[in-house]
Tab-separated table of C-alpha atoms and ligand atoms in Angstrom:
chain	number	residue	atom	x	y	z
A	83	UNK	CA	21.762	0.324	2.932
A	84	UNK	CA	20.860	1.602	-0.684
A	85	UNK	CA	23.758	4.103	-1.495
A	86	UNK	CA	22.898	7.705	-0.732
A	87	UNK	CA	19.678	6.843	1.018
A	88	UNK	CA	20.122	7.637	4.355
A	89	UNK	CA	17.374	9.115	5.760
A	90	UNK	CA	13.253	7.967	4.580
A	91	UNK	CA	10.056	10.451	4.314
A	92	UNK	CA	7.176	8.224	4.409
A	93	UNK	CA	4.321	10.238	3.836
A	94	UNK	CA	0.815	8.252	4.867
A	95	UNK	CA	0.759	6.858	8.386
A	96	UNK	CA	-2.379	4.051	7.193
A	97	UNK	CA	-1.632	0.485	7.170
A	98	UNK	CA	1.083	0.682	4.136
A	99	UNK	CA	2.678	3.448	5.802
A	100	UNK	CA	3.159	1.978	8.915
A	101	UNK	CA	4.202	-1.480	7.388
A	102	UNK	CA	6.970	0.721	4.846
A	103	UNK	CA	8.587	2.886	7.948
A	104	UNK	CA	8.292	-0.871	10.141
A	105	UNK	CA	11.060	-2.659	7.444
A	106	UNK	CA	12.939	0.640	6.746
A	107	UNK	CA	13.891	1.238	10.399
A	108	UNK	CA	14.356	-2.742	10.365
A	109	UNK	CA	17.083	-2.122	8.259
A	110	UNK	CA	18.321	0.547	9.757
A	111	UNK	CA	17.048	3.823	8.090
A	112	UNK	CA	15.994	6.687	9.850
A	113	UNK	CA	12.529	7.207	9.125
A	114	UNK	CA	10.325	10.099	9.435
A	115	UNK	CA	5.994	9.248	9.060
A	116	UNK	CA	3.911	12.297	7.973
A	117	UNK	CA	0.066	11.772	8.103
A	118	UNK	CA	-2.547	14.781	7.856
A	119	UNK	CA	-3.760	13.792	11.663
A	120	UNK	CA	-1.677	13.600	14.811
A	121	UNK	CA	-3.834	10.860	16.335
A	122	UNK	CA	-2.724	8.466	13.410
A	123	UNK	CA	0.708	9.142	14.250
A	124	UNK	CA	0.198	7.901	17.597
A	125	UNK	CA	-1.900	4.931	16.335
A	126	UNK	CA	0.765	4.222	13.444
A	127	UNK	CA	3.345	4.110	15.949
A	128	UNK	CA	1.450	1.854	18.317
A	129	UNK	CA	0.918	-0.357	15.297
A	130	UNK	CA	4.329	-0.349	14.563
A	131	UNK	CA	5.688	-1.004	17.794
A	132	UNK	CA	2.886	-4.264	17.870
A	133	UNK	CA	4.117	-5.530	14.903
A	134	UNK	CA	7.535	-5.421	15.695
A	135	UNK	CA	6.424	-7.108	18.977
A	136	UNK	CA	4.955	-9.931	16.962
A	137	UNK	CA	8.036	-10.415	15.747
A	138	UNK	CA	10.157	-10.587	18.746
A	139	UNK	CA	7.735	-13.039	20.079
A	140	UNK	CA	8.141	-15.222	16.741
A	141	UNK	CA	11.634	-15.202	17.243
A	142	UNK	CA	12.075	-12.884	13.636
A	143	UNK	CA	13.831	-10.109	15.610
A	144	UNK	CA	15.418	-9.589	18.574
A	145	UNK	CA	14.147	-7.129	21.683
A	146	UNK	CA	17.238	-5.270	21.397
A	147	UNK	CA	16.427	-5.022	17.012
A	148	UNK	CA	12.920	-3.948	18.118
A	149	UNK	CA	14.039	-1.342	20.112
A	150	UNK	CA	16.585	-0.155	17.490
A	151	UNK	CA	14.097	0.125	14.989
A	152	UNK	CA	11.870	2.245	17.214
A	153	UNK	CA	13.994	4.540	18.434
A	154	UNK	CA	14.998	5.206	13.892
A	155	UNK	CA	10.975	6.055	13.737
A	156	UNK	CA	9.658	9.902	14.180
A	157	UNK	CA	6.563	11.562	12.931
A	158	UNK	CA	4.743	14.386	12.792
A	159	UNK	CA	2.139	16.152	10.471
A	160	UNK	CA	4.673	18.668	9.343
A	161	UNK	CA	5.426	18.736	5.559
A	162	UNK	CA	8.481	20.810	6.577
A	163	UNK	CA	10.074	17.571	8.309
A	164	UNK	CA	10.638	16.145	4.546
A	165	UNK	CA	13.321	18.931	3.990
A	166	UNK	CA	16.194	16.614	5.300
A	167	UNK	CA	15.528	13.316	3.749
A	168	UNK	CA	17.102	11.541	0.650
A	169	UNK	CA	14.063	9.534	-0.519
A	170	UNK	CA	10.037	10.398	0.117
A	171	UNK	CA	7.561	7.327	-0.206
A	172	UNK	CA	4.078	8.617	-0.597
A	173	UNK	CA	1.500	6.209	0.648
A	174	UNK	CA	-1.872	8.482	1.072
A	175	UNK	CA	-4.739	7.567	-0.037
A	176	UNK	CA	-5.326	5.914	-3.409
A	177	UNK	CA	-6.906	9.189	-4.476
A	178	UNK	CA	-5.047	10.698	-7.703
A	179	UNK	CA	-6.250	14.483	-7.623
A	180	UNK	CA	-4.982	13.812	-3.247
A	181	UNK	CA	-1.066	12.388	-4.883
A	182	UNK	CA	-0.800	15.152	-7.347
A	183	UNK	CA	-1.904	17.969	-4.770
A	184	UNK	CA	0.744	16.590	-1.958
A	185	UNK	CA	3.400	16.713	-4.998
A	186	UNK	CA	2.885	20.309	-5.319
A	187	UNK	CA	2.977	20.502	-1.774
A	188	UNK	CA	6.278	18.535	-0.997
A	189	UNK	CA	8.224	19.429	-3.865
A	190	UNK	CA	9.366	22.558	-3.116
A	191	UNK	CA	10.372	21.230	0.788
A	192	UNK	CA	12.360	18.114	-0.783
A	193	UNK	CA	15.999	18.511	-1.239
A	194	UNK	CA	16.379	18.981	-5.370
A	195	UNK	CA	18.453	15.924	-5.681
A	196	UNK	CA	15.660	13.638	-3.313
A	197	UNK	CA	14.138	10.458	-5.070
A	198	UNK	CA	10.193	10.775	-4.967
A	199	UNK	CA	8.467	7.352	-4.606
A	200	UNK	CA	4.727	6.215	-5.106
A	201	UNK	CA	3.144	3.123	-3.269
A	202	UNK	CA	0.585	4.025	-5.244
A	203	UNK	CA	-1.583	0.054	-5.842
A	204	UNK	CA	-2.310	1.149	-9.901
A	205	UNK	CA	-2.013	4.721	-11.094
A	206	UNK	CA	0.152	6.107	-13.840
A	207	UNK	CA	3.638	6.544	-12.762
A	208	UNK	CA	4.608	8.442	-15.801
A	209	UNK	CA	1.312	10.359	-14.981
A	210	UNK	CA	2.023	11.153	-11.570
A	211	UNK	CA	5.611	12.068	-12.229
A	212	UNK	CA	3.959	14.397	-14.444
A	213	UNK	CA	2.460	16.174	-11.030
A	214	UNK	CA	6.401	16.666	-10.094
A	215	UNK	CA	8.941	18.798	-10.244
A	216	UNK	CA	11.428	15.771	-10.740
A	217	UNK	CA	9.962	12.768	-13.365
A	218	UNK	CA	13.720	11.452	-13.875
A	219	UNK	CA	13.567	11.035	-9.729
A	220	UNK	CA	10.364	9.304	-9.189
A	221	UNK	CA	9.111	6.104	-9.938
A	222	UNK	CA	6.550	3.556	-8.447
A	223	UNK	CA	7.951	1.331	-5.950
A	224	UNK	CA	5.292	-0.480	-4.978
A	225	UNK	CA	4.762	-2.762	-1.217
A	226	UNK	CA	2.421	-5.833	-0.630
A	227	UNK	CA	0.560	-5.836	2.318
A	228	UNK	CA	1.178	-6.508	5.370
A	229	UNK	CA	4.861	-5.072	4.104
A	230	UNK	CA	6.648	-6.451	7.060
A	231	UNK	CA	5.397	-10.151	5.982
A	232	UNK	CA	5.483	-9.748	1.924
A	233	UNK	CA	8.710	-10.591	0.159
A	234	UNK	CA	7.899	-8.430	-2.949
A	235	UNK	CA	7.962	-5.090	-4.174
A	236	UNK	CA	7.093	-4.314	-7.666
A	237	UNK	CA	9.023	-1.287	-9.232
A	238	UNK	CA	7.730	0.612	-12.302
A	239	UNK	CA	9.115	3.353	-14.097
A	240	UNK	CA	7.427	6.498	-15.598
A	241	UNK	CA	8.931	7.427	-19.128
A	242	UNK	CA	11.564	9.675	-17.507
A	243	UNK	CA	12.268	7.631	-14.652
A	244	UNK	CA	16.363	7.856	-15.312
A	245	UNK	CA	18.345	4.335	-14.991
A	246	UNK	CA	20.355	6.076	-11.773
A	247	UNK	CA	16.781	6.373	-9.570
A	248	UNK	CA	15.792	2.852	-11.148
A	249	UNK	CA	19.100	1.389	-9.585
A	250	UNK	CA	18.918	3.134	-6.304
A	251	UNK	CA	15.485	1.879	-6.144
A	252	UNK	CA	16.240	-1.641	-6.497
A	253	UNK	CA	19.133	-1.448	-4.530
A	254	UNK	CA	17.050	-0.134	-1.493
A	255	UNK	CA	14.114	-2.399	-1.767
A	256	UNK	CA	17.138	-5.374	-1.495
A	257	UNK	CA	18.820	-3.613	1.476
A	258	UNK	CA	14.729	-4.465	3.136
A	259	UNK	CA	15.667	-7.908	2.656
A	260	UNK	CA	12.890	-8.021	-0.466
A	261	UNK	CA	12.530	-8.964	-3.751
A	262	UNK	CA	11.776	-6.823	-6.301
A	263	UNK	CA	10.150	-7.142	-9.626
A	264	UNK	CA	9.710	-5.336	-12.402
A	265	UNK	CA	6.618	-4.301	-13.712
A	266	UNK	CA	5.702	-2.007	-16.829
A	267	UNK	CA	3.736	1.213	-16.161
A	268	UNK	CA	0.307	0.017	-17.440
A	269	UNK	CA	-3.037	0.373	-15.190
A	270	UNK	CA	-2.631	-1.758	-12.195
A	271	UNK	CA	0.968	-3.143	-12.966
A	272	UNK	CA	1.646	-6.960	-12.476
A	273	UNK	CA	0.277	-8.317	-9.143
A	274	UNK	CA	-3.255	-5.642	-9.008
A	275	UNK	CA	-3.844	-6.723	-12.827
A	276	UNK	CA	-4.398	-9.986	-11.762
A	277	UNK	CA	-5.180	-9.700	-8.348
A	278	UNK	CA	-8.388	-7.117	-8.052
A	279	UNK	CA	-10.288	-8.579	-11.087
A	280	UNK	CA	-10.268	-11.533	-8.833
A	281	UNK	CA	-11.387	-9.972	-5.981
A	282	UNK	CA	-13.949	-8.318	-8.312
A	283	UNK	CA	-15.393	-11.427	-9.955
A	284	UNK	CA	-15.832	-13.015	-6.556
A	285	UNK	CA	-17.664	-9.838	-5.490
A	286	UNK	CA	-19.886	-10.467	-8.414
A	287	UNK	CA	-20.799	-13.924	-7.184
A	288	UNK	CA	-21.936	-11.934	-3.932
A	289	UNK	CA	-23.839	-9.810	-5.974
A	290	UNK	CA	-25.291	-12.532	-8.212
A	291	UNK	CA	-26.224	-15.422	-4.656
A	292	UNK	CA	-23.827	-17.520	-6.488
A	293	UNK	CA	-22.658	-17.759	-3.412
A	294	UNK	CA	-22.770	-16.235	0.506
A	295	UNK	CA	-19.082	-14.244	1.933
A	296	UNK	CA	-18.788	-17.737	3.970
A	297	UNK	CA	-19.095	-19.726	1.050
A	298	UNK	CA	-16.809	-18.006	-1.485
A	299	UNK	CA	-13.746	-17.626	0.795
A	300	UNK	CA	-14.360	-20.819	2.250
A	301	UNK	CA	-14.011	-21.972	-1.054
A	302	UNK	CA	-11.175	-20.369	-2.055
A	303	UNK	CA	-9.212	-20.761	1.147
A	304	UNK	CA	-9.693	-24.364	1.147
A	305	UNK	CA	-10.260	-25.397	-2.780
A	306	UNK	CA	-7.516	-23.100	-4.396
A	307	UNK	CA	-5.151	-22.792	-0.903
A	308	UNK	CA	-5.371	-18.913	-1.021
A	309	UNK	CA	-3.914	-18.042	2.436
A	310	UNK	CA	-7.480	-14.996	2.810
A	311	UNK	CA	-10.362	-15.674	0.856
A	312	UNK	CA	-10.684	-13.077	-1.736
A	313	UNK	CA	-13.395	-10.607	0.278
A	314	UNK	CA	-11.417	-11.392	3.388
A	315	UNK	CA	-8.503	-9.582	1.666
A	316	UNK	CA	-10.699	-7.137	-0.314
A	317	UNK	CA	-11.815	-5.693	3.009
A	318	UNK	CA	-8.020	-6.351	4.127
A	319	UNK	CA	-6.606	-3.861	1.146
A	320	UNK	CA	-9.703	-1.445	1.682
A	321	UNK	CA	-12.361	-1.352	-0.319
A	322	UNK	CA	-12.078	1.869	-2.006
A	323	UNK	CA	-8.608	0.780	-3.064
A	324	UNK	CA	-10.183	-1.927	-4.677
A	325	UNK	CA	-12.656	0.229	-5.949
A	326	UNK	CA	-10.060	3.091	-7.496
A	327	UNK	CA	-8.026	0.187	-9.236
A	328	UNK	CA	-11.049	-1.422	-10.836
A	329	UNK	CA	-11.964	2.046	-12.127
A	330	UNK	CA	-8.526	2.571	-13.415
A	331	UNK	CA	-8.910	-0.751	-15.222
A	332	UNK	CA	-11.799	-0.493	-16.562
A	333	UNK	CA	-11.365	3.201	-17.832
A	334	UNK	CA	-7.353	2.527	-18.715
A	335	UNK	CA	-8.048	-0.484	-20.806
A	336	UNK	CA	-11.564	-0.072	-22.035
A	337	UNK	CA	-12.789	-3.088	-21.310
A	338	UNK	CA	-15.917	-4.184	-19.637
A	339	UNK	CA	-14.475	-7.484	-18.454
A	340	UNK	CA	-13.173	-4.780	-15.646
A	341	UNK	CA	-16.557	-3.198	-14.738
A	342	UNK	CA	-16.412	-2.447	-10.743
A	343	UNK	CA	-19.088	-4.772	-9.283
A	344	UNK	CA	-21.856	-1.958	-8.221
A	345	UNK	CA	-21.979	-4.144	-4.568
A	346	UNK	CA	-18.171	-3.322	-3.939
A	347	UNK	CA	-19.528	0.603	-5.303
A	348	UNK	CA	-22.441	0.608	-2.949
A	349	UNK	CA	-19.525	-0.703	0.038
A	350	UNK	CA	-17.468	2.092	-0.438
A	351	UNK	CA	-20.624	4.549	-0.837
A	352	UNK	CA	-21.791	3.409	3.151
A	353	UNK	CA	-18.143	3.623	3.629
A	354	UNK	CA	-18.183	0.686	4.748
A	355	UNK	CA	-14.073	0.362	3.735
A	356	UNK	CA	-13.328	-2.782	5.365
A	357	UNK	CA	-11.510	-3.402	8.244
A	358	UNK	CA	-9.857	-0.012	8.462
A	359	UNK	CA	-13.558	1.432	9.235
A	360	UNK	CA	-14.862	-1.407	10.938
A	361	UNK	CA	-17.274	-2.700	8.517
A	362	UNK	CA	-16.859	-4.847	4.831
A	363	UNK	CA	-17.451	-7.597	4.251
A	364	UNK	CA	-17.721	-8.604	7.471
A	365	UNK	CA	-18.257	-6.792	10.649
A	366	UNK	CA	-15.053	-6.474	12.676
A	367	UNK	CA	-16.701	-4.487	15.604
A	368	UNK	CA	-17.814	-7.519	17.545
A	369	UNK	CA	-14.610	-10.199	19.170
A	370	UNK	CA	-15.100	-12.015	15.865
A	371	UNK	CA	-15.642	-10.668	12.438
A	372	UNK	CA	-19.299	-11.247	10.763
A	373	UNK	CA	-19.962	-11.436	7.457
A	374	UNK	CA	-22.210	-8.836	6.263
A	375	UNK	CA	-24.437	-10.632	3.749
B	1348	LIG	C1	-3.551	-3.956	-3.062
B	1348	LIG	C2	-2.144	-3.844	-3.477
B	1348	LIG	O1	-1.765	-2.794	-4.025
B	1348	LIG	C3	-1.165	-4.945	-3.365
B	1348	LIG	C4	-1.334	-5.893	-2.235
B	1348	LIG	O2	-0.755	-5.742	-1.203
B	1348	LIG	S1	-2.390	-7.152	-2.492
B	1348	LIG	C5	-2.422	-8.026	-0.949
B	1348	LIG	C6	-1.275	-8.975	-0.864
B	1348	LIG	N1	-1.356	-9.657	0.373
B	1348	LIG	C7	-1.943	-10.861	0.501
B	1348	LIG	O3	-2.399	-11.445	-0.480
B	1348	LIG	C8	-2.010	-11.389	1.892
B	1348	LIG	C9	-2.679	-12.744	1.960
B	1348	LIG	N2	-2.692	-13.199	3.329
B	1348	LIG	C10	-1.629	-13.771	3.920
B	1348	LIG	O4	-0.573	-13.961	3.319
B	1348	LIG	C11	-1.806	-14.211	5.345
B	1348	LIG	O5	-3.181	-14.362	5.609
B	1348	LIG	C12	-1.171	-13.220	6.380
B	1348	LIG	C13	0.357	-13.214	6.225
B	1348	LIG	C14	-1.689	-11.807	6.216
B	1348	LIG	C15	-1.555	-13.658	7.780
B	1348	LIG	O6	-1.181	-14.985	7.898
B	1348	LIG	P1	-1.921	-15.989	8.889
B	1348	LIG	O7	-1.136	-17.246	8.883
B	1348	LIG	O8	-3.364	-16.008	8.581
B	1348	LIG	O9	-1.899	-15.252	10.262
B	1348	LIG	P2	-0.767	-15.065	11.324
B	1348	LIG	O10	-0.357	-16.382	11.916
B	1348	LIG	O11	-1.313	-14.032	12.234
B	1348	LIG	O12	0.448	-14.445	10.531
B	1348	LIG	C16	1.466	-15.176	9.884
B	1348	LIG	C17	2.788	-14.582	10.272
B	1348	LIG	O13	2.857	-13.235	9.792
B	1348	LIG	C18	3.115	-12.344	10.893
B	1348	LIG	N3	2.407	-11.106	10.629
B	1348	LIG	C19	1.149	-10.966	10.121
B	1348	LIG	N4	0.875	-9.678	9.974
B	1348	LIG	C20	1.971	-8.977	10.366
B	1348	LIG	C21	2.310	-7.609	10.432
B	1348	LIG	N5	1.460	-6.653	10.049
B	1348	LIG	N6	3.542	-7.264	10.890
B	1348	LIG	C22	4.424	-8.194	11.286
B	1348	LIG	N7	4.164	-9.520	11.235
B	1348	LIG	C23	2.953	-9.897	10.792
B	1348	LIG	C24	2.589	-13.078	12.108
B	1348	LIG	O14	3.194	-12.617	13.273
B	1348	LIG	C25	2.958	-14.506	11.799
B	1348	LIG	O15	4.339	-14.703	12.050
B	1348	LIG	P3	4.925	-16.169	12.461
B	1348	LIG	O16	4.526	-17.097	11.359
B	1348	LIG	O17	6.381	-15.934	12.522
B	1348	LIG	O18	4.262	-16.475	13.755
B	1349	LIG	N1	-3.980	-1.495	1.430
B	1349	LIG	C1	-3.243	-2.248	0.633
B	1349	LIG	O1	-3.352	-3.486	0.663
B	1349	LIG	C2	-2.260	-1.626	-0.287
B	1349	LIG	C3	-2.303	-0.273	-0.577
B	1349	LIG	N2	-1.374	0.261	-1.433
B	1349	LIG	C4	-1.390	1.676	-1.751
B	1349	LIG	O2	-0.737	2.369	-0.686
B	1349	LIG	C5	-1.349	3.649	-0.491
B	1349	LIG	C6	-1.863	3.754	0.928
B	1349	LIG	O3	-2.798	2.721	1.152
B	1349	LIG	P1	-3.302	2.357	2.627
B	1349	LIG	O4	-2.183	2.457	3.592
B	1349	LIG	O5	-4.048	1.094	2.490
B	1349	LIG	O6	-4.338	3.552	2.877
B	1349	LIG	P2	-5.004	3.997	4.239
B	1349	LIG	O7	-6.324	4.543	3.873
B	1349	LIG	O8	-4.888	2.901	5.259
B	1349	LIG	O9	-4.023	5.168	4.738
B	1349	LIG	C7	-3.813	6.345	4.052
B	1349	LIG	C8	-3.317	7.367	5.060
B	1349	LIG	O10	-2.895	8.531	4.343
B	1349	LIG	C9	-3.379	9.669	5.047
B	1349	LIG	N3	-3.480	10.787	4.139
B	1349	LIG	C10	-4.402	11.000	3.172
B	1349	LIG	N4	-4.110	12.136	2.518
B	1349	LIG	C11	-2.995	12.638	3.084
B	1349	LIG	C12	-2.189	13.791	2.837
B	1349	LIG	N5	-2.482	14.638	1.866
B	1349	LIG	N6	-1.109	14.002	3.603
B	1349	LIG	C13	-0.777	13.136	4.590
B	1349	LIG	N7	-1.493	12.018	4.872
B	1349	LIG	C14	-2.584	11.775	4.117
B	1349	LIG	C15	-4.736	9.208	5.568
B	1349	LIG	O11	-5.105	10.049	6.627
B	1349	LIG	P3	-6.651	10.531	6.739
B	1349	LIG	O12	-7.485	9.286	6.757
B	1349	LIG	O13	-6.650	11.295	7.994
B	1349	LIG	O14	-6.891	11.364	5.518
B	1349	LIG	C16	-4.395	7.803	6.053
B	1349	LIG	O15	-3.862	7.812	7.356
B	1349	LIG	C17	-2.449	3.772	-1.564
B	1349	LIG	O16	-1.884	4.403	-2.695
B	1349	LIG	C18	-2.780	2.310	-1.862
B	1349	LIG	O17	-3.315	2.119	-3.134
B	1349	LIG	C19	-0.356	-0.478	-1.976
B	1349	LIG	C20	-0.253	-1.817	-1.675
B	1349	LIG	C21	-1.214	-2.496	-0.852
């Protein structure tokens, strides 16, 4: 375990949340999950305890490992319950105006000398850290989904991030058994830089009947050996965190090579967010998932 770090505030009970407070109890943190509703507490710890089952049944992790790392996992949907812990990873909502108001709301509960981390996919860090009472104690440290599978975790520093919360960071995400990388704090870091205007262009050849959703992921799965064709993992991510990172592209760089495709706008208008509402891409509602164009 990362020195000092004893006890985890994850903050966010969606699919990163779940997957965070999953490999932090792995490893044998106590872990506390804070969400805004009780009955995604009860469905984050159902997922939890599923994936963990998953890997029992791959042979990953032992039954009696499982039930270790369960019994490290509490939540609730009381702020108050972040007064005892030594880190906080936020993981709401990629919503910026959403971060900075929970800031104001957790600061004053988090022990002064707490380190304050963002999962955030492509905001500011040095922006956020603004929204703090502690810039020198946060930084971005930054999960792949699904966390429990991904090896990496980028880390990015805000202009105060201090070399002591940089350290503890890295040591931590190696205690997970991952690899971290470092990214500078520019719109979208390393892996969302690359990876949405991807997922963007091939939403484009949607838009444009290059191309139907069968067609471009089949041809990506099986011409470029992508493991999820790209609007099988849009609609895996979420599509309005696709959306907010393309927007923070495009506005962050200036640069129309980043313009959100309006189809993945008009998505996330129906709310159709992918497969945490049921509907992207494809349908999920049905025993097998449909495309929806
Ligand atoms: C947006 C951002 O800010 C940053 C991002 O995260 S970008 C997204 C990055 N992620 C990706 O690109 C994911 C791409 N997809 C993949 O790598 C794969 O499709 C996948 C790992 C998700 C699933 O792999 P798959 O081979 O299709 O399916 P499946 O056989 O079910 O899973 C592979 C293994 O992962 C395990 N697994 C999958 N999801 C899991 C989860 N949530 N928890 C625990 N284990 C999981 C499975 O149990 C299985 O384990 P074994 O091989 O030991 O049996
Ligand atoms: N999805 C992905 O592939 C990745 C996402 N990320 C980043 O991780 C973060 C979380 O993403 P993801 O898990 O996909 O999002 P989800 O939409 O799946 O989950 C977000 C959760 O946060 C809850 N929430 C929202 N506001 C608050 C609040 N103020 N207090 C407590 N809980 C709140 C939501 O509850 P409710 O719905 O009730 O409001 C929801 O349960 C985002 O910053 C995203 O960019 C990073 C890497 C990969």
């Amino acid at each position: 375990m990362a020195d000092n770090i004893k006890r985890i505030g994850v903050v966010g009970a969606g699919a990163m949340g779940c997957g965070v407070a999953h490999v932090c109890a792995v490893a044998g943190y106590d872990v506390h999950l804070i969400d805004s509703e009780r009955e995604q507490i009860e469905r984050a710890l159902a997922t939890i305890n599923g994936n963990l089952a998953r890997q029992v049944n791959s042979g990953k992790l032992t039954d009696d490992a499982r039930k270790k790392a369960l019994a490290l996992i509490s939540g609730s949907t009381d702020l108050q319950d972040l007064a005892s812990v030594d880190m906080a990873i936020e993981a709401i909502t990629e919503d910026e105006a959403a971060k900075r108001a929970l800031y104001a709301k957790i600061c004053p509960i988090l022990k002064p000398e707490a380190l304050l981390a963002t999962n955030t996919s492509a905001f500011s860090i040095t922006r956020l850290a603004a929204a703090t009472d502690r810039p020198e104690r946060f930084m971005g440290v930054h999960f792949m989904n699904p966390v429990p599978v991904m090896e990496l975790v980028e880390l990015v520093r805000g202009i105060a991030t201090e070399e002591v919360t940089f350290e503890t960071a890295k040591d931590f995400v190696r205690s997970l058994g991952k690899t971290p990388t470092v990214s500078e704090d520019f719109p979208a870091f390393i892996v969302n830089r690359i990876l949405l205007p991807m997922i963007n262009e091939a939403i484009y050849v949607l838009y444009e009947g290059v191309g139907s959703v069968d067609a471009i992921d089949v041809a990506m799965k099986l011409g470029a050996r992508h493991p999820m064709g790209p609007l099988e993992l849009a609609d895996f991510i979420g599509l309005d965190t696709c959306l907010a990172g393309m927007q923070l592209l495009h506005e962050g760089l200036a640069d129309n090579k980043y313009r959100p495709c309006p189809l993945l706008v008009k998505y996330v208008d129906a709310g159709w967010l992918g497969r945490k509402s049921g509907r992207g891409f494809y349908d999920y509602r049905g025993e097998e998932p449909v495309p929806t164009r």
